[in-house]
Tab-separated table of C-alpha atoms in Angstrom:
chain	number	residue	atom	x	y	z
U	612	UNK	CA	0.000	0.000	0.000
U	613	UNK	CA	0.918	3.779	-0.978
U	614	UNK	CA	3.541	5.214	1.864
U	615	UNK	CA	4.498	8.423	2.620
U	616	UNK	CA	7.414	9.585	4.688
U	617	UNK	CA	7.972	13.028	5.653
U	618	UNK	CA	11.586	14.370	6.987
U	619	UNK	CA	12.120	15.505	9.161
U	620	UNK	CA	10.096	14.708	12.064
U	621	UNK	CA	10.596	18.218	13.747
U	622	UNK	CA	11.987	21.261	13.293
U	623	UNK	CA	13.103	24.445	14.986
U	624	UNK	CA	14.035	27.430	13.097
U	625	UNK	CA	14.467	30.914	14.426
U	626	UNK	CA	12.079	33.166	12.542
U	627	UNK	CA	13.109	34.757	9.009
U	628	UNK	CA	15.061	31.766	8.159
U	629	UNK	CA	13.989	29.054	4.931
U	630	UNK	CA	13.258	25.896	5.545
U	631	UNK	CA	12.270	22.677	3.254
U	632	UNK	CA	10.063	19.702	4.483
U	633	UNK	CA	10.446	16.368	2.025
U	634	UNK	CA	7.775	13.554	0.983
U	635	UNK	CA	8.486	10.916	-0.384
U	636	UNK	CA	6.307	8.245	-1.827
U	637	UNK	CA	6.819	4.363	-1.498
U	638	UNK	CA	5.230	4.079	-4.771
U	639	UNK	CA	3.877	6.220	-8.307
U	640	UNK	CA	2.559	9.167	-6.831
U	641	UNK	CA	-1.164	10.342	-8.824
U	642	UNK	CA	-0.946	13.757	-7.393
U	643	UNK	CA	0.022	15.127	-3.925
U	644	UNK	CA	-1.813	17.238	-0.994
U	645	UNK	CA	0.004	19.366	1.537
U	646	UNK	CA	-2.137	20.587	4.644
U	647	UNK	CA	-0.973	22.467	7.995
U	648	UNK	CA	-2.652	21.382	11.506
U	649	UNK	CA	-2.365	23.687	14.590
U	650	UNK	CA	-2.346	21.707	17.747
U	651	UNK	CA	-6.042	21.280	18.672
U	652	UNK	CA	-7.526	21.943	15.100
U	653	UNK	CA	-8.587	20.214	11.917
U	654	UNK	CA	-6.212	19.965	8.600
U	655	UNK	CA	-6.086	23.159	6.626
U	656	UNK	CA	-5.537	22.273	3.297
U	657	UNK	CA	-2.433	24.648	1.510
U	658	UNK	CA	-1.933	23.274	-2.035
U	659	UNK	CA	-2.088	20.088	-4.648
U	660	UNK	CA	0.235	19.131	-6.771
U	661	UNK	CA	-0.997	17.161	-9.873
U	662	UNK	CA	1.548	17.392	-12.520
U	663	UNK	CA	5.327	16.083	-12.387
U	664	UNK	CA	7.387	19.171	-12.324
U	665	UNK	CA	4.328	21.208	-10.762
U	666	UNK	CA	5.510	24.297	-8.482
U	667	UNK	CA	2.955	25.913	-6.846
U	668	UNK	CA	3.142	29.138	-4.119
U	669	UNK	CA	0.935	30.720	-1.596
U	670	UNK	CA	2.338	34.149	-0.094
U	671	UNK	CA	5.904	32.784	1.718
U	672	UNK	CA	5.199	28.814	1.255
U	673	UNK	CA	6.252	27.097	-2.285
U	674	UNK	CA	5.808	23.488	-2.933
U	675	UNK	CA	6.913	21.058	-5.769
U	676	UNK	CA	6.241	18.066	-7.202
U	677	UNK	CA	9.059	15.793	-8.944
U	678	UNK	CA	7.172	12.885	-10.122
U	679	UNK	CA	10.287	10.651	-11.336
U	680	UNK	CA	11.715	11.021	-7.808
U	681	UNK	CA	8.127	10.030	-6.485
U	682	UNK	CA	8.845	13.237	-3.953
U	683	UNK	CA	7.581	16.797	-2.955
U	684	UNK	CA	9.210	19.847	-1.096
U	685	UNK	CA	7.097	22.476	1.043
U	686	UNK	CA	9.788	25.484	1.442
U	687	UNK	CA	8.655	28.325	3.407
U	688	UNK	CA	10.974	31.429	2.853
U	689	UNK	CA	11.521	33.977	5.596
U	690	UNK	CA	9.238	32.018	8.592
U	691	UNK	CA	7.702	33.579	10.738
U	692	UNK	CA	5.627	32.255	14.434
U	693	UNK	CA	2.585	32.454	11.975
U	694	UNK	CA	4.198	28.910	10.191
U	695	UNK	CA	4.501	27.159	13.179
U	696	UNK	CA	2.776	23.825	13.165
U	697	UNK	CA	2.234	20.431	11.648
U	698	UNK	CA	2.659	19.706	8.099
U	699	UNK	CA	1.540	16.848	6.630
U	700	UNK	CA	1.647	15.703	2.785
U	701	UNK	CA	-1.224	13.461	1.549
U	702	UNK	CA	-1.410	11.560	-1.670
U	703	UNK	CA	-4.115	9.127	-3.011
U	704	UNK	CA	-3.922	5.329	-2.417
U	705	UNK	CA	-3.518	4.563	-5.958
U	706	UNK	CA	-4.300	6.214	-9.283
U	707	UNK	CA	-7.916	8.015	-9.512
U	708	UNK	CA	-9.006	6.931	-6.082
U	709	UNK	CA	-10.830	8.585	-3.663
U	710	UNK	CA	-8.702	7.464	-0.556
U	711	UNK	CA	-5.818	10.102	0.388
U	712	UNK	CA	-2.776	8.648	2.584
U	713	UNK	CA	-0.645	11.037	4.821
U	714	UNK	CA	2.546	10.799	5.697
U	715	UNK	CA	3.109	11.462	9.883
U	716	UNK	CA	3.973	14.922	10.012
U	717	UNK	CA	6.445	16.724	9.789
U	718	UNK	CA	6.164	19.442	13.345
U	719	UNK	CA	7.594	22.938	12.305
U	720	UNK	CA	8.634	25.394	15.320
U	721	UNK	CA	9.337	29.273	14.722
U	722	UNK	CA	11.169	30.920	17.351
U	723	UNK	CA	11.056	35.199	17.413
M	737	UNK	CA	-20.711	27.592	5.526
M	738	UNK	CA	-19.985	26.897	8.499
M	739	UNK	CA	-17.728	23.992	7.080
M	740	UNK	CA	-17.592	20.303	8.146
M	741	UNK	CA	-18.934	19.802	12.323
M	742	UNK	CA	-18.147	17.399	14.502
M	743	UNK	CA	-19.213	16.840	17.861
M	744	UNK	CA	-18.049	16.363	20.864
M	745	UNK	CA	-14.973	18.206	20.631
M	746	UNK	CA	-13.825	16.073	23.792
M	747	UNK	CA	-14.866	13.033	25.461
M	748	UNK	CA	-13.414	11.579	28.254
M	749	UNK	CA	-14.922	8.455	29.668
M	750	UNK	CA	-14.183	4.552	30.767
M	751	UNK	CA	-13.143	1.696	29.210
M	752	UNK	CA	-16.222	-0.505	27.881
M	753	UNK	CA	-18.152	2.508	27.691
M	754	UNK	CA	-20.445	2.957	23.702
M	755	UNK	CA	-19.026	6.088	22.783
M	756	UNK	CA	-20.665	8.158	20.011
M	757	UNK	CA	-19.191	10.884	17.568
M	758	UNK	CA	-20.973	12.801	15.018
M	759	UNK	CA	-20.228	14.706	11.772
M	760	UNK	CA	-22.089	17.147	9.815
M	761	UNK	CA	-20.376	17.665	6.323
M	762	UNK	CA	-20.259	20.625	3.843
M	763	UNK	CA	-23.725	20.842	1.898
M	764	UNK	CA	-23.276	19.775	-1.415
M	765	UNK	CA	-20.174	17.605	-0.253
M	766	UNK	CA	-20.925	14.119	-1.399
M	767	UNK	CA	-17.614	11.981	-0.011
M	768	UNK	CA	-17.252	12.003	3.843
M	769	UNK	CA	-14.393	10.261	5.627
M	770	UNK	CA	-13.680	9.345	9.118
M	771	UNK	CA	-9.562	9.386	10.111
M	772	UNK	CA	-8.112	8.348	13.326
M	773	UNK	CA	-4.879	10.274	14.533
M	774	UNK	CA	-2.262	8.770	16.926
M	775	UNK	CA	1.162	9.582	17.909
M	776	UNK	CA	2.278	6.691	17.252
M	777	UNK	CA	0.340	5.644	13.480
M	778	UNK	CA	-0.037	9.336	12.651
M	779	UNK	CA	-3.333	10.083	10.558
M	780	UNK	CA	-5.682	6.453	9.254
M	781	UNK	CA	-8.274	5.985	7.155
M	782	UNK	CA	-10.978	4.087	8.777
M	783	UNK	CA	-13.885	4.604	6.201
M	784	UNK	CA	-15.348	6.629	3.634
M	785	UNK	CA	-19.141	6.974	2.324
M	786	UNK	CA	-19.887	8.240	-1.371
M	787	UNK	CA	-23.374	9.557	-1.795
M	788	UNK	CA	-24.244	8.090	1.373
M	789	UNK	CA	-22.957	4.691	0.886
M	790	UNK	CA	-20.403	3.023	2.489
M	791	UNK	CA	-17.295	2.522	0.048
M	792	UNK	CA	-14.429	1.189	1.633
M	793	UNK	CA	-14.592	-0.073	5.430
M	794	UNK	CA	-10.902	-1.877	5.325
M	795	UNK	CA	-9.064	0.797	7.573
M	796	UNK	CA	-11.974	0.108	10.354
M	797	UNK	CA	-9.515	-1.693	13.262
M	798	UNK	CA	-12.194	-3.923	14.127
M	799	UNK	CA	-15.805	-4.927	14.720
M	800	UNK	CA	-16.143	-2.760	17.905
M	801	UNK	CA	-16.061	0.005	15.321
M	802	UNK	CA	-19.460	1.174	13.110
M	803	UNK	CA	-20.267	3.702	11.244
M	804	UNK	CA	-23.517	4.630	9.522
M	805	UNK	CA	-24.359	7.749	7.222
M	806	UNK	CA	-27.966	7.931	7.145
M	807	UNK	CA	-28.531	10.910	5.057
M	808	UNK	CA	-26.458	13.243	3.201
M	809	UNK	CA	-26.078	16.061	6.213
M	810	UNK	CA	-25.081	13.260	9.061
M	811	UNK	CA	-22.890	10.591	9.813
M	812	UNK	CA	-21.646	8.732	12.792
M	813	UNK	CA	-19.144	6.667	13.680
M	814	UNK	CA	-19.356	4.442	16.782
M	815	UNK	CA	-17.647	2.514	19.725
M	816	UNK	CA	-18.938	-0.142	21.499
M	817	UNK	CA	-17.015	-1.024	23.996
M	818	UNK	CA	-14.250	1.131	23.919
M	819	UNK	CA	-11.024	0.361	24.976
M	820	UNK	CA	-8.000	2.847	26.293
M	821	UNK	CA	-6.159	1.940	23.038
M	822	UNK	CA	-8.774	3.765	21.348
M	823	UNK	CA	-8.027	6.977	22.406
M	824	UNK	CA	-6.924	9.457	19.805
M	825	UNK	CA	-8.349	12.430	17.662
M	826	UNK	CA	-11.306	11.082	15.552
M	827	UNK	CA	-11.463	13.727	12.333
M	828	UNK	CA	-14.525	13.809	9.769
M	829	UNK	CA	-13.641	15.325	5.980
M	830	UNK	CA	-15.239	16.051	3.273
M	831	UNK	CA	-14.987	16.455	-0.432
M	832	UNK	CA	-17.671	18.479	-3.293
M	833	UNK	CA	-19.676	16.496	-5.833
M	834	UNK	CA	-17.724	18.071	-8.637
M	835	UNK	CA	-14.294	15.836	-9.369
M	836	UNK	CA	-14.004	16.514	-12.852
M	837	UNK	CA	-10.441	18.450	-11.769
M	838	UNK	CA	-9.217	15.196	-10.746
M	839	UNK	CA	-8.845	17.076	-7.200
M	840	UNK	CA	-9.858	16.288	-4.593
M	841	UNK	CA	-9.539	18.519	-1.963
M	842	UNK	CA	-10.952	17.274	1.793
M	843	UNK	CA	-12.105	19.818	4.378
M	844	UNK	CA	-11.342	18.670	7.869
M	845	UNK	CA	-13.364	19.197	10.808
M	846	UNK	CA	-12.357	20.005	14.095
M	847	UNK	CA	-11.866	16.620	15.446
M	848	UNK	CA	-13.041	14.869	18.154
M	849	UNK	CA	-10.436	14.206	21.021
M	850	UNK	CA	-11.306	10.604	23.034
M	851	UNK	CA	-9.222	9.430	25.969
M	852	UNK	CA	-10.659	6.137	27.169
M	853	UNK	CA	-9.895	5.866	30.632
């Protein structure tokens, strides 16, 4: 069954610095989901990814999609406390279905 | 909208207890799926409905667990008897009728935090 590991686990930045989360599939990926959780609260979705090569970017946060390395990157440029959170990437089970898979989370910390 | 409800937002209570939790989706939303989120297994799939019907039950742990969506505005996903192992965030989402993107987008609800004493 579809996999998908997020690195790293945790991460502390001091704010105004970049930073890059990673997901990568165990198998073909058939497009990919990233959403941010506060502690307490639902999924907020960000952005999907459907095409191989696909960069997409909302305000400071820029994700892409590199199909042939079944991966994607979530990059946030100049953080701020605001980014603090969980990420998590989500994908779909297997090609056209219904079912999304996330990977664990990846647990982003911005210090002032 | 006031987007996809769940209730309760917490329930505490004791092992071999029926515990109930409830989700309102999105109107107009015609997929609605129930996740369970742990620590330790991060975010599952226990089951998803598609125009009311129940599509794919394989993620449900085991027969202790039921869910039902009787209508297109409610579903609800049960435990009888619970067991301390159950305790995690319970999380209803949704998704529109209209797939023809080949998206598709869920909208989370709060969650529902159990601790099974």
């Amino acid at each position: 069954s579809q996999e998908l590991e997020q690195s790293p686990q945790s991460l502390i930045v001091q704010e105004g610095k970049n930073l890059t989360i990673n997901c990568t599939s165990s198998k073909t990926l058939y497009g990919l989901y990233w959403y941010k959780q506060k502690y307490g609260e639902g999924l907020i979705f960000l952005m999907m990814l459907q095409k191989g090569g696909e960069e997409k970017s909302h305000e400071k946060i820029t994700a892409k999609l590199d199909e042939k390395k079944q991966q994607s990157s979530l990059h946030i440029t100049a953080s701020q406390p605001s980014h603090a959170g969980i990420y998590l990437c989500g994908a779909p089970s297997q090609g056209g279905s219904e079912k999304l898979v996330f990977g664990k989370g990846t647990k982003l910390t911005v210090n002032p | 909208d006031a987007g996809v409800i769940q209730s309760p937002r917490h329930e505490v209570t004791e092992m071999g207890q029926e515990v109930t939790l409830r989700c309102k989706p999105i109107s107009g939303h015609n997929s609605l799926f129930w996740y369970r989120q742990t620590m330790m297994r991060g975010l599952e799939l226990l089951i998803y409905f598609n125009n009311n019907v129940p599509i794919d039950d394989s993620g449900m742990p085991e027969d202790r667990f039921s869910a039902k969506m009787p209508n297109a505005s409610f579903s609800t996903l049960k435990i009888q008897p619970s067991e301390p192992r159950d305790s995690a965030v319970y999380f209803c989402a949704t998704t529109p009728r209209d797939k023809s993107s080949g998206a598709n987008v869920l909208t989370f609800g709060a969650g529902s935090r159990l601790t099974v004493l």
